[in-house]
Tab-separated table of C-alpha atoms in Angstrom:
chain	number	residue	atom	x	y	z
A	1344	MET	CA	-19.838	12.791	12.600
A	1345	ALA	CA	-17.666	10.008	13.977
A	1346	LYS	CA	-20.067	7.352	12.628
A	1347	GLU	CA	-19.911	8.815	9.206
A	1348	ILE	CA	-16.049	8.809	9.191
A	1349	ILE	CA	-16.069	5.143	10.428
A	1350	LYS	CA	-18.697	4.027	7.909
A	1351	LYS	CA	-16.559	5.750	5.147
A	1352	ALA	CA	-13.353	4.107	6.605
A	1353	GLN	CA	-15.234	0.527	6.453
A	1354	SER	CA	-16.421	1.077	2.876
A	1355	LEU	CA	-12.684	2.099	2.035
A	1356	PHE	CA	-11.419	-0.928	3.760
A	1357	GLU	CA	-13.622	-3.088	1.561
A	1358	GLN	CA	-12.806	-1.144	-1.623
A	1359	ILE	CA	-8.925	-1.593	-1.191
A	1360	LYS	CA	-9.384	-5.370	-0.651
A	1361	GLN	CA	-7.774	-7.549	-3.072
A	1362	THR	CA	-8.157	-11.111	-3.907
A	1363	ASP	CA	-5.451	-13.608	-5.223
A	1364	GLU	CA	-5.608	-16.254	-7.721
A	1365	ASN	CA	-6.932	-18.645	-5.017
A	1366	GLY	CA	-9.783	-16.492	-4.045
A	1367	ASN	CA	-7.896	-15.463	-0.753
A	1368	GLU	CA	-8.598	-11.981	0.297
A	1369	PHE	CA	-5.795	-9.622	1.314
A	1370	TRP	CA	-4.919	-6.003	1.864
A	1371	MET	CA	-1.523	-4.304	0.976
A	1372	ALA	CA	0.050	-2.811	3.955
A	1373	ARG	CA	1.088	0.483	2.450
A	1374	GLN	CA	-2.464	1.030	1.033
A	1375	LEU	CA	-4.121	0.134	4.391
A	1376	SER	CA	-1.869	2.492	6.243
A	1377	LYS	CA	-3.240	5.267	4.144
A	1378	ALA	CA	-6.808	4.214	4.629
A	1379	LEU	CA	-6.217	4.338	8.262
A	1380	ASP	CA	-4.826	7.761	7.988
A	1381	TYR	CA	-1.178	7.145	8.771
A	1382	ALA	CA	0.895	9.895	7.430
A	1383	ASP	CA	4.192	7.783	6.917
A	1384	PHE	CA	4.413	4.036	6.321
A	1385	ARG	CA	7.047	3.848	8.898
A	1386	ASN	CA	4.655	4.769	11.610
A	1387	PHE	CA	2.659	1.663	10.516
A	1388	THR	CA	5.442	-0.924	10.981
A	1389	GLY	CA	4.500	-1.182	14.574
A	1390	VAL	CA	0.995	-2.336	13.686
A	1391	ILE	CA	2.703	-4.908	11.542
A	1392	GLU	CA	4.591	-5.961	14.341
A	1393	LYS	CA	1.581	-6.252	16.711
A	1394	ALA	CA	-0.287	-8.258	13.969
A	1395	ILE	CA	2.711	-10.696	13.960
A	1396	GLU	CA	2.392	-11.048	17.777
A	1397	ALA	CA	-1.315	-11.384	17.747
A	1398	CYS	CA	-1.068	-14.358	15.280
A	1399	LYS	CA	1.583	-16.086	17.341
A	1400	ASN	CA	-0.400	-15.603	20.592
A	1401	SER	CA	-3.593	-16.812	19.000
A	1402	GLY	CA	-1.654	-20.030	17.619
A	1403	TYR	CA	-1.983	-18.961	13.996
A	1404	GLU	CA	0.921	-19.377	11.574
A	1405	VAL	CA	2.115	-15.853	10.794
A	1406	ALA	CA	2.959	-16.755	7.228
A	1407	ASP	CA	-0.900	-17.509	6.702
A	1408	HIS	CA	-1.654	-14.002	7.545
A	1409	LEU	CA	1.367	-11.706	6.765
A	1410	VAL	CA	3.448	-12.180	3.661
A	1411	GLU	CA	6.194	-9.929	2.604
A	1412	ALA	CA	5.672	-8.606	-0.813
A	1413	ASN	CA	6.465	-5.446	-3.095
A	1414	GLU	CA	3.828	-2.904	-3.399
A	1415	VAL	CA	3.811	-0.408	-6.541
A	1416	VAL	CA	2.945	3.100	-5.127
A	1417	ALA	CA	2.193	6.352	-7.104
A	1418	VAL	CA	4.908	8.943	-6.408
A	1419	GLY	CA	3.478	11.738	-8.492
A	1420	SER	CA	3.336	12.707	-12.188
A	1421	GLY	CA	1.996	9.402	-13.069
A	1422	ALA	CA	5.235	7.863	-11.936
A	1423	THR	CA	5.323	4.777	-9.680
A	1424	HIS	CA	7.846	3.141	-7.428
A	1425	THR	CA	8.123	-0.412	-5.973
A	1426	TYR	CA	8.709	-0.606	-2.146
A	1427	PRO	CA	8.745	-3.436	0.211
A	1428	SER	CA	5.456	-4.058	2.009
A	1429	PHE	CA	3.124	-6.831	3.193
A	1430	LYS	CA	0.082	-8.742	2.138
A	1431	LEU	CA	-2.173	-8.889	5.039
A	1432	SER	CA	-5.139	-11.224	5.825
A	1433	ARG	CA	-8.360	-9.832	7.229
A	1434	TYR	CA	-7.346	-11.352	10.524
A	1435	ALA	CA	-4.092	-9.421	10.356
A	1436	CYS	CA	-6.063	-6.311	9.653
A	1437	ARG	CA	-8.935	-6.551	12.060
A	1438	ARG	CA	-7.299	-5.683	15.302
A	1439	LYS	CA	-5.754	-2.508	13.994
A	1440	TYR	CA	-8.762	-1.570	12.121
A	1441	LYS	CA	-10.994	-1.646	15.186
A	1442	SER	CA	-8.586	0.211	17.421
A	1443	ARG	CA	-8.098	2.823	14.684
A	1444	ALA	CA	-11.876	3.310	14.502
A	1445	LYS	CA	-11.921	3.862	18.162
A	1446	GLU	CA	-9.316	6.414	17.992
A	1447	ILE	CA	-11.349	8.203	15.245
A	1448	ARG	CA	-14.454	8.098	17.471
A	1449	GLN	CA	-12.441	9.570	20.569
A	1450	LYS	CA	-11.148	12.331	18.465
A	1451	ALA	CA	-14.560	13.330	17.196
A	1452	HIS	CA	-15.871	13.856	20.588
């Protein structure tokens, strides 16, 4: 069962990937937080802080992997609202995605 959940999450991860005009892939933080089963985005902000630290510790430029952006979110009845968010590179997503998959595996057992 855990393998099925992880496979579904991996598929969803690729489905929510976006590509900018230069062909760079990215994930919107609010959308990613939902895919990783965070109930509230405020609980995901620590993940963003860890991704920033990971970039710094690895010698990468933070701005190459995390960019502040606005994200349009459906709020019900077909309405939308724009909220502050981040565009995250695959590198910025990778560590959290792997640790979240491990958490899911542990919960399934």
